[in-house]
Short mmCIF file of the C-alpha atoms (twelve columns), coordinates in Angstrom:
data_MODEL
# 
_entry.id   MODEL 
# 
loop_
_atom_site.group_PDB 
_atom_site.id 
_atom_site.type_symbol 
_atom_site.label_atom_id 
_atom_site.label_alt_id 
_atom_site.label_comp_id 
_atom_site.label_asym_id 
_atom_site.label_seq_id 
_atom_site.Cartn_x 
_atom_site.Cartn_y 
_atom_site.Cartn_z 
_atom_site.pdbx_PDB_model_num 
ATOM 1   C CA . MET A 1   -3.099  -25.261 41.390  1 
ATOM 2   C CA . SER A 2   -0.139  -23.453 39.894  1 
ATOM 3   C CA . TYR A 3   0.271   -22.767 36.188  1 
ATOM 4   C CA . VAL A 4   3.208   -21.796 34.020  1 
ATOM 5   C CA . LEU A 5   3.188   -19.141 31.322  1 
ATOM 6   C CA . GLY A 6   4.305   -20.695 28.048  1 
ATOM 7   C CA . HIS A 7   5.587   -19.062 24.904  1 
ATOM 8   C CA . HIS A 8   4.080   -15.660 24.255  1 
ATOM 9   C CA . GLN A 9   4.552   -12.957 21.674  1 
ATOM 10  C CA . TYR A 10  2.849   -9.855  20.424  1 
ATOM 11  C CA . GLY A 11  3.155   -7.160  17.800  1 
ATOM 12  C CA . LYS A 12  1.371   -5.197  15.109  1 
ATOM 13  C CA . ALA A 13  -0.171  -7.046  12.184  1 
ATOM 14  C CA . GLU A 14  -0.659  -5.844  8.619   1 
ATOM 15  C CA . VAL A 15  0.765   -2.348  8.577   1 
ATOM 16  C CA . ARG A 16  0.074   -1.125  5.035   1 
ATOM 17  C CA . VAL A 17  2.812   1.191   3.853   1 
ATOM 18  C CA . VAL A 18  3.497   2.560   0.373   1 
ATOM 19  C CA . ARG A 19  6.817   4.302   -0.268  1 
ATOM 20  C CA . VAL A 20  7.348   6.573   -3.260  1 
ATOM 21  C CA . PHE A 21  10.955  7.298   -4.172  1 
ATOM 22  C CA . ARG A 22  11.024  10.799  -5.652  1 
ATOM 23  C CA . GLU A 23  13.321  13.794  -5.777  1 
ATOM 24  C CA . THR A 24  10.795  16.262  -7.166  1 
ATOM 25  C CA . ARG A 25  7.224   16.180  -8.378  1 
ATOM 26  C CA . GLU A 26  8.443   16.125  -11.979 1 
ATOM 27  C CA . SER A 27  11.245  13.549  -11.565 1 
ATOM 28  C CA . ARG A 28  10.996  9.836   -12.336 1 
ATOM 29  C CA . HIS A 29  9.347   8.061   -9.407  1 
ATOM 30  C CA . ASP A 30  9.629   4.501   -8.094  1 
ATOM 31  C CA . ILE A 31  7.185   2.771   -5.756  1 
ATOM 32  C CA . VAL A 32  7.030   -0.125  -3.320  1 
ATOM 33  C CA . ASP A 33  3.835   -1.384  -1.693  1 
ATOM 34  C CA . TYR A 34  4.116   -3.495  1.473   1 
ATOM 35  C CA . ASN A 35  1.975   -5.168  4.113   1 
ATOM 36  C CA . VAL A 36  4.200   -5.531  7.188   1 
ATOM 37  C CA . SER A 37  3.619   -7.549  10.363  1 
ATOM 38  C CA . VAL A 38  5.858   -7.275  13.425  1 
ATOM 39  C CA . THR A 39  6.027   -9.967  16.115  1 
ATOM 40  C CA . LEU A 40  8.166   -9.527  19.242  1 
ATOM 41  C CA . SER A 41  9.248   -11.968 21.959  1 
ATOM 42  C CA . GLY A 42  11.302  -11.291 25.071  1 
ATOM 43  C CA . ASP A 43  11.015  -10.181 28.678  1 
ATOM 44  C CA . PHE A 44  7.282   -9.568  28.702  1 
ATOM 45  C CA . ASP A 45  6.144   -12.070 31.326  1 
ATOM 46  C CA . ASP A 46  4.960   -9.390  33.759  1 
ATOM 47  C CA . ALA A 47  2.472   -8.005  31.247  1 
ATOM 48  C CA . HIS A 48  0.653   -11.350 31.428  1 
ATOM 49  C CA . LEU A 49  1.288   -12.336 35.040  1 
ATOM 50  C CA . SER A 50  0.636   -9.045  36.829  1 
ATOM 51  C CA . GLY A 51  -0.544  -6.569  34.222  1 
ATOM 52  C CA . ASP A 52  2.705   -4.591  34.512  1 
ATOM 53  C CA . GLN A 53  3.272   -2.907  31.126  1 
ATOM 54  C CA . THR A 54  6.631   -1.306  32.028  1 
ATOM 55  C CA . LYS A 55  8.583   -3.242  29.386  1 
ATOM 56  C CA . VAL A 56  5.885   -3.418  26.721  1 
ATOM 57  C CA . LEU A 57  6.691   -1.546  23.553  1 
ATOM 58  C CA . THR A 58  3.248   -0.608  22.302  1 
ATOM 59  C CA . THR A 59  1.935   -2.131  19.117  1 
ATOM 60  C CA . ASP A 60  1.228   1.440   18.016  1 
ATOM 61  C CA . ALA A 61  4.966   2.132   18.331  1 
ATOM 62  C CA . CYS A 62  5.606   -0.934  16.152  1 
ATOM 63  C CA . LYS A 63  3.338   0.560   13.493  1 
ATOM 64  C CA . ASN A 64  5.061   3.937   13.785  1 
ATOM 65  C CA . THR A 65  8.466   2.274   13.452  1 
ATOM 66  C CA . VAL A 66  7.435   0.605   10.200  1 
ATOM 67  C CA . ASN A 67  6.239   3.921   8.785   1 
ATOM 68  C CA . ALA A 68  9.315   5.826   9.978   1 
ATOM 69  C CA . PHE A 69  11.711  3.218   8.605   1 
ATOM 70  C CA . ALA A 70  9.933   3.414   5.243   1 
ATOM 71  C CA . LYS A 71  11.591  6.837   5.076   1 
ATOM 72  C CA . SER A 72  14.731  6.515   7.209   1 
ATOM 73  C CA . ALA A 73  15.964  3.108   6.019   1 
ATOM 74  C CA . GLY A 74  16.776  4.566   2.624   1 
ATOM 75  C CA . GLU A 75  17.681  2.139   -0.147  1 
ATOM 76  C CA . ALA A 76  16.915  -0.854  2.100   1 
ATOM 77  C CA . VAL A 77  13.234  -0.089  1.634   1 
ATOM 78  C CA . ARG A 78  13.415  -0.976  -2.067  1 
ATOM 79  C CA . THR A 79  13.393  -4.733  -1.379  1 
ATOM 80  C CA . PRO A 80  11.180  -6.448  1.199   1 
ATOM 81  C CA . GLU A 81  14.047  -8.620  2.486   1 
ATOM 82  C CA . ALA A 82  16.343  -5.670  3.195   1 
ATOM 83  C CA . PHE A 83  13.491  -3.675  4.751   1 
ATOM 84  C CA . ALA A 84  12.539  -6.577  7.027   1 
ATOM 85  C CA . LEU A 85  16.162  -7.048  8.070   1 
ATOM 86  C CA . ALA A 86  16.464  -3.367  8.991   1 
ATOM 87  C CA . LEU A 87  13.322  -3.560  11.117  1 
ATOM 88  C CA . ALA A 88  14.364  -6.795  12.833  1 
ATOM 89  C CA . ASP A 89  17.805  -5.408  13.663  1 
ATOM 90  C CA . HIS A 90  16.233  -2.296  15.179  1 
ATOM 91  C CA . PHE A 91  13.827  -4.136  17.450  1 
ATOM 92  C CA . VAL A 92  16.462  -6.581  18.729  1 
ATOM 93  C CA . ASP A 93  19.389  -4.156  18.984  1 
ATOM 94  C CA . ASP A 94  17.592  -1.026  20.207  1 
ATOM 95  C CA . VAL A 95  14.799  -2.349  22.458  1 
ATOM 96  C CA . PRO A 96  16.576  -4.079  25.397  1 
ATOM 97  C CA . GLN A 97  13.724  -6.370  26.440  1 
ATOM 98  C CA . VAL A 98  13.200  -7.770  22.925  1 
ATOM 99  C CA . THR A 99  15.101  -11.014 22.334  1 
ATOM 100 C CA . THR A 100 13.483  -12.126 19.072  1 
ATOM 101 C CA . ALA A 101 11.779  -10.196 16.286  1 
ATOM 102 C CA . MET A 102 9.941   -11.738 13.370  1 
ATOM 103 C CA . ILE A 103 9.096   -9.447  10.478  1 
ATOM 104 C CA . LYS A 104 6.732   -10.634 7.751   1 
ATOM 105 C CA . VAL A 105 6.293   -8.641  4.562   1 
ATOM 106 C CA . GLU A 106 3.929   -9.079  1.660   1 
ATOM 107 C CA . ALA A 107 5.043   -7.088  -1.379  1 
ATOM 108 C CA . TYR A 108 2.524   -6.116  -4.042  1 
ATOM 109 C CA . ALA A 109 3.959   -5.599  -7.503  1 
ATOM 110 C CA . TRP A 110 3.469   -2.466  -9.573  1 
ATOM 111 C CA . GLU A 111 4.955   -1.830  -12.991 1 
ATOM 112 C CA . ARG A 112 5.476   1.399   -14.858 1 
ATOM 113 C CA . ILE A 113 2.928   2.246   -17.574 1 
ATOM 114 C CA . GLY A 114 5.095   2.468   -20.665 1 
ATOM 115 C CA . ASP A 115 7.921   4.847   -19.847 1 
ATOM 116 C CA . HIS A 116 5.724   7.213   -17.849 1 
ATOM 117 C CA . PRO A 117 7.769   8.723   -15.003 1 
ATOM 118 C CA . HIS A 118 5.089   8.371   -12.339 1 
ATOM 119 C CA . ALA A 119 2.189   6.225   -13.517 1 
ATOM 120 C CA . PHE A 120 1.917   2.548   -12.612 1 
ATOM 121 C CA . ARG A 121 -0.383  -0.451  -12.963 1 
ATOM 122 C CA . HIS A 122 -0.760  -3.430  -10.687 1 
ATOM 123 C CA . ARG A 123 1.137   -6.461  -11.996 1 
ATOM 124 C CA . GLY A 124 -0.366  -9.913  -11.502 1 
ATOM 125 C CA . ASP A 125 -2.265  -11.467 -8.634  1 
ATOM 126 C CA . HIS A 126 0.625   -13.283 -6.962  1 
ATOM 127 C CA . VAL A 127 2.265   -11.839 -3.866  1 
ATOM 128 C CA . ARG A 128 5.960   -11.760 -2.960  1 
ATOM 129 C CA . THR A 129 6.507   -12.762 0.666   1 
ATOM 130 C CA . VAL A 130 9.345   -12.436 3.163   1 
ATOM 131 C CA . THR A 131 9.860   -13.703 6.704   1 
ATOM 132 C CA . VAL A 132 12.872  -12.441 8.667   1 
ATOM 133 C CA . ARG A 133 13.585  -13.816 12.138  1 
ATOM 134 C CA . ARG A 134 16.315  -12.240 14.284  1 
ATOM 135 C CA . GLY A 135 17.297  -13.505 17.706  1 
ATOM 136 C CA . GLU A 136 20.646  -13.681 19.433  1 
ATOM 137 C CA . GLY A 137 22.423  -15.008 16.355  1 
ATOM 138 C CA . PRO A 138 22.352  -13.920 12.713  1 
ATOM 139 C CA . ALA A 139 19.003  -13.215 11.103  1 
ATOM 140 C CA . THR A 140 17.357  -15.843 8.945   1 
ATOM 141 C CA . VAL A 141 15.644  -14.834 5.714   1 
ATOM 142 C CA . VAL A 142 12.895  -16.756 3.940   1 
ATOM 143 C CA . SER A 143 11.667  -15.357 0.640   1 
ATOM 144 C CA . GLY A 144 8.577   -16.617 -1.107  1 
ATOM 145 C CA . VAL A 145 5.608   -16.264 -3.390  1 
ATOM 146 C CA . ARG A 146 1.895   -16.854 -2.797  1 
ATOM 147 C CA . ASP A 147 -1.052  -17.329 -5.165  1 
ATOM 148 C CA . TYR A 148 1.189   -17.963 -8.176  1 
ATOM 149 C CA . VAL A 149 -1.215  -19.693 -10.571 1 
ATOM 150 C CA . LEU A 150 0.258   -21.941 -13.268 1 
ATOM 151 C CA . LEU A 151 -1.536  -24.093 -15.851 1 
ATOM 152 C CA . LYS A 152 -0.666  -26.245 -18.825 1 
ATOM 153 C CA . THR A 153 -3.145  -27.894 -21.134 1 
ATOM 154 C CA . THR A 154 -1.281  -31.157 -21.801 1 
ATOM 155 C CA . ASP A 155 1.986   -33.011 -21.055 1 
ATOM 156 C CA . SER A 156 0.481   -34.223 -17.800 1 
ATOM 157 C CA . GLU A 157 -0.592  -37.743 -16.840 1 
ATOM 158 C CA . PHE A 158 -1.846  -39.495 -13.731 1 
ATOM 159 C CA . HIS A 159 -2.204  -43.255 -13.696 1 
ATOM 160 C CA . GLY A 160 -0.832  -46.386 -12.056 1 
ATOM 161 C CA . PHE A 161 -1.961  -45.213 -8.612  1 
ATOM 162 C CA . TYR A 162 -2.974  -47.478 -5.746  1 
ATOM 163 C CA . GLN A 163 -6.629  -48.440 -5.782  1 
ATOM 164 C CA . ASP A 164 -8.860  -49.578 -2.942  1 
ATOM 165 C CA . ALA A 165 -12.597 -50.145 -2.495  1 
ATOM 166 C CA . TYR A 166 -13.245 -46.374 -2.524  1 
ATOM 167 C CA . THR A 167 -11.184 -45.483 -5.598  1 
ATOM 168 C CA . THR A 168 -13.292 -44.144 -8.461  1 
ATOM 169 C CA . LEU A 169 -10.832 -41.812 -10.189 1 
ATOM 170 C CA . GLN A 170 -10.096 -42.918 -13.735 1 
ATOM 171 C CA . PRO A 171 -6.474  -43.006 -14.947 1 
ATOM 172 C CA . THR A 172 -5.521  -40.480 -17.603 1 
ATOM 173 C CA . ASP A 173 -2.579  -39.978 -19.929 1 
ATOM 174 C CA . ASP A 174 -3.608  -36.458 -20.999 1 
ATOM 175 C CA . ARG A 175 -4.993  -33.815 -18.663 1 
ATOM 176 C CA . VAL A 176 -4.948  -30.151 -17.760 1 
ATOM 177 C CA . MET A 177 -2.647  -29.548 -14.816 1 
ATOM 178 C CA . ALA A 178 -3.068  -26.349 -12.826 1 
ATOM 179 C CA . THR A 179 -1.975  -25.199 -9.404  1 
ATOM 180 C CA . SER A 180 -1.629  -22.106 -7.241  1 
ATOM 181 C CA . VAL A 181 1.895   -22.224 -5.873  1 
ATOM 182 C CA . THR A 182 2.834   -21.128 -2.382  1 
ATOM 183 C CA . ALA A 183 6.605   -21.408 -2.119  1 
ATOM 184 C CA . GLN A 184 9.040   -20.354 0.579   1 
ATOM 185 C CA . TRP A 185 12.793  -20.610 0.217   1 
ATOM 186 C CA . ALA A 186 15.318  -20.203 3.011   1 
ATOM 187 C CA . HIS A 187 18.580  -18.421 2.311   1 
ATOM 188 C CA . GLY A 188 21.752  -19.900 3.735   1 
ATOM 189 C CA . SER A 189 23.066  -16.426 4.526   1 
ATOM 190 C CA . ALA A 190 21.605  -12.933 4.662   1 
ATOM 191 C CA . GLN A 191 24.894  -11.329 3.677   1 
ATOM 192 C CA . ASP A 192 25.561  -9.689  0.316   1 
ATOM 193 C CA . THR A 193 22.450  -11.059 -1.376  1 
ATOM 194 C CA . ASP A 194 20.911  -9.219  -4.309  1 
ATOM 195 C CA . TRP A 195 17.348  -9.881  -3.195  1 
ATOM 196 C CA . ASP A 196 15.565  -8.835  -6.379  1 
ATOM 197 C CA . THR A 197 17.882  -10.872 -8.585  1 
ATOM 198 C CA . SER A 198 17.563  -13.930 -6.363  1 
ATOM 199 C CA . TYR A 199 13.766  -13.654 -6.238  1 
ATOM 200 C CA . ALA A 200 13.476  -13.261 -9.999  1 
ATOM 201 C CA . ALA A 201 15.789  -16.239 -10.583 1 
ATOM 202 C CA . VAL A 202 13.771  -18.548 -8.330  1 
ATOM 203 C CA . LEU A 203 10.424  -17.431 -9.746  1 
ATOM 204 C CA . ASP A 204 11.670  -17.933 -13.304 1 
ATOM 205 C CA . ALA A 205 13.035  -21.367 -12.399 1 
ATOM 206 C CA . LEU A 206 9.724   -22.456 -10.881 1 
ATOM 207 C CA . THR A 207 7.860   -21.205 -13.932 1 
ATOM 208 C CA . THR A 208 10.055  -22.762 -16.586 1 
ATOM 209 C CA . ALA A 209 10.314  -26.077 -14.727 1 
ATOM 210 C CA . PHE A 210 6.525   -26.292 -14.546 1 
ATOM 211 C CA . ALA A 211 6.228   -25.547 -18.243 1 
ATOM 212 C CA . ASP A 212 9.080   -27.690 -19.535 1 
ATOM 213 C CA . SER A 213 8.838   -30.812 -17.382 1 
ATOM 214 C CA . TYR A 214 6.624   -33.630 -18.594 1 
ATOM 215 C CA . SER A 215 4.464   -34.449 -15.580 1 
ATOM 216 C CA . TYR A 216 3.499   -37.901 -14.382 1 
ATOM 217 C CA . ALA A 217 2.074   -36.376 -11.182 1 
ATOM 218 C CA . LEU A 218 2.064   -33.023 -9.441  1 
ATOM 219 C CA . GLN A 219 4.426   -34.566 -6.867  1 
ATOM 220 C CA . GLN A 220 7.041   -35.190 -9.543  1 
ATOM 221 C CA . THR A 221 6.545   -31.705 -10.984 1 
ATOM 222 C CA . ILE A 222 7.175   -30.155 -7.559  1 
ATOM 223 C CA . TRP A 223 10.407  -32.128 -7.324  1 
ATOM 224 C CA . GLU A 224 11.500  -30.804 -10.725 1 
ATOM 225 C CA . MET A 225 10.558  -27.238 -9.772  1 
ATOM 226 C CA . GLY A 226 12.453  -27.422 -6.488  1 
ATOM 227 C CA . GLN A 227 15.618  -28.719 -8.107  1 
ATOM 228 C CA . ARG A 228 15.488  -26.032 -10.773 1 
ATOM 229 C CA . ALA A 229 15.060  -23.329 -8.100  1 
ATOM 230 C CA . LEU A 230 18.116  -24.506 -6.153  1 
ATOM 231 C CA . ASP A 231 20.137  -24.602 -9.367  1 
ATOM 232 C CA . ALA A 232 19.101  -21.034 -10.154 1 
ATOM 233 C CA . ALA A 233 19.969  -19.462 -6.780  1 
ATOM 234 C CA . SER A 234 23.125  -20.719 -5.088  1 
ATOM 235 C CA . GLY A 235 22.338  -18.868 -1.857  1 
ATOM 236 C CA . VAL A 236 19.086  -20.760 -1.295  1 
ATOM 237 C CA . ALA A 237 19.443  -23.692 1.110   1 
ATOM 238 C CA . GLU A 238 15.999  -25.230 0.615   1 
ATOM 239 C CA . ILE A 239 12.590  -24.539 -0.843  1 
ATOM 240 C CA . ARG A 240 9.189   -25.565 0.504   1 
ATOM 241 C CA . MET A 241 6.219   -25.738 -1.831  1 
ATOM 242 C CA . SER A 242 2.522   -26.150 -1.207  1 
ATOM 243 C CA . CYS A 243 0.555   -26.788 -4.397  1 
ATOM 244 C CA . PRO A 244 -3.188  -27.404 -4.537  1 
ATOM 245 C CA . ASN A 245 -4.327  -29.342 -7.580  1 
ATOM 246 C CA . LYS A 246 -6.758  -27.012 -9.357  1 
ATOM 247 C CA . HIS A 247 -8.867  -29.665 -11.008 1 
ATOM 248 C CA . HIS A 248 -10.235 -29.339 -14.533 1 
ATOM 249 C CA . PHE A 249 -12.790 -31.986 -15.450 1 
ATOM 250 C CA . VAL A 250 -13.741 -32.812 -19.035 1 
ATOM 251 C CA . VAL A 251 -17.406 -31.911 -19.623 1 
ATOM 252 C CA . ASP A 252 -19.602 -34.658 -21.090 1 
ATOM 253 C CA . LEU A 253 -21.037 -33.135 -24.276 1 
ATOM 254 C CA . SER A 254 -22.486 -36.392 -25.633 1 
ATOM 255 C CA . PRO A 255 -26.101 -35.421 -24.711 1 
ATOM 256 C CA . PHE A 256 -25.727 -32.664 -27.315 1 
ATOM 257 C CA . GLY A 257 -24.274 -34.927 -29.978 1 
ATOM 258 C CA . LEU A 258 -20.822 -33.401 -29.542 1 
ATOM 259 C CA . GLU A 259 -17.437 -35.002 -28.987 1 
ATOM 260 C CA . ASN A 260 -15.090 -33.449 -26.450 1 
ATOM 261 C CA . HIS A 261 -11.438 -34.262 -27.076 1 
ATOM 262 C CA . GLN A 262 -9.879  -32.464 -24.080 1 
ATOM 263 C CA . GLU A 263 -11.317 -29.147 -25.254 1 
ATOM 264 C CA . VAL A 264 -14.102 -28.105 -22.853 1 
ATOM 265 C CA . PHE A 265 -13.547 -28.360 -19.079 1 
ATOM 266 C CA . HIS A 266 -15.255 -27.540 -15.810 1 
ATOM 267 C CA . ALA A 267 -12.865 -25.841 -13.379 1 
ATOM 268 C CA . ASP A 268 -13.639 -27.020 -9.846  1 
ATOM 269 C CA . ASP A 269 -12.156 -25.132 -6.879  1 
ATOM 270 C CA . ARG A 270 -12.946 -27.601 -4.075  1 
ATOM 271 C CA . PRO A 271 -12.325 -30.123 -2.787  1 
ATOM 272 C CA . TYR A 272 -8.785  -30.227 -4.082  1 
ATOM 273 C CA . GLY A 273 -5.716  -32.359 -3.715  1 
ATOM 274 C CA . LEU A 274 -2.957  -30.584 -1.776  1 
ATOM 275 C CA . ILE A 275 0.613   -31.635 -2.503  1 
ATOM 276 C CA . GLU A 276 3.490   -30.315 -0.361  1 
ATOM 277 C CA . ALA A 277 7.200   -31.030 -0.390  1 
ATOM 278 C CA . THR A 278 10.600  -29.628 0.562   1 
ATOM 279 C CA . VAL A 279 13.643  -29.821 -1.703  1 
ATOM 280 C CA . GLN A 280 16.905  -29.377 0.208   1 
ATOM 281 C CA . ARG A 281 20.581  -29.125 -0.599  1 
ATOM 282 C CA . SER A 282 21.299  -31.118 2.542   1 
ATOM 283 C CA . ALA A 283 19.138  -32.923 5.086   1 
ATOM 284 C CA . ASP A 284 21.695  -32.153 7.796   1 
ATOM 285 C CA . VAL A 285 20.527  -28.557 8.315   1 
ATOM 286 C CA . ASP A 286 17.241  -27.876 10.110  1 
ATOM 287 C CA . LEU A 287 15.796  -24.538 8.998   1 
ATOM 288 C CA . SER A 288 12.254  -25.067 10.278  1 
ATOM 289 C CA . ALA A 289 12.538  -22.255 12.849  1 
ATOM 290 C CA . ALA A 290 13.130  -19.713 10.075  1 
ATOM 291 C CA . TYR A 291 9.691   -20.070 8.511   1 
ATOM 292 C CA . ASP A 292 6.496   -18.205 9.149   1 
ATOM 293 C CA . PRO A 293 4.581   -20.595 11.428  1 
ATOM 294 C CA . GLY A 294 1.354   -19.482 9.798   1 
ATOM 295 C CA . GLN A 295 2.498   -20.826 6.424   1 
ATOM 296 C CA . ALA A 296 5.144   -23.422 7.137   1 
ATOM 297 C CA . TRP A 297 4.166   -27.036 7.501   1 
ATOM 298 C CA . SER A 298 5.909   -30.168 8.660   1 
# 
């Protein structure tokens, strides 16, 4: 029986690199903190079919490239999108057997302590994410955020839902709504984008839309958040959001002779409802290939 080798890829996962921008020990320093994964596709059939490694760029070389580019790519290193683009261009343009490179970056945020020139503290638990895919054509860029926890204590309802023989959930017109947002947004073009400004605009739009929009369901809130994000960043073609419902249940305090008017809750982490949706400028453009297959959904 004869078999056919299907799609295959390889690379180096989770290269942790921290870059300090400094002129002297005493000067004002800046810092970026990245977790970089490189995935390569191309003319590597022989490595699988016959064990011939002639065309295989080692995964150790991928790691070394990330570290070297953290120095040699200059100002591009300051934003994860620009850094990922520089790496993707190198692997596709400079390694002949590579036809497609996917670079994934997680960026961990640090902020300066006061106005100290070289002391920082970690900022927040959410993670900025980037996926850059470069093949024969122009690179695609998907920015994102993961583990972005949002909560509001009222202005959220959930009622009027379909009920069957297994429905026990009681309708409510006042509840805590909380979620941990994973969002990815695809840019229409990778040219002349101020990545930090665009990221900040989308994150602010998601945040304010969650806070300001009266919610009849998490689904409707996602729709409001997506629209607000597209309004805030003209270069974004679509945004995909995955939002677990972080349930907060009112605790029954009646055994203790106490009333509980939406004041004391039990936060339950599982099981949870998972709501996902895409908000697009146009349904005519298919950007599914741009996303990280480990996070994207369809």
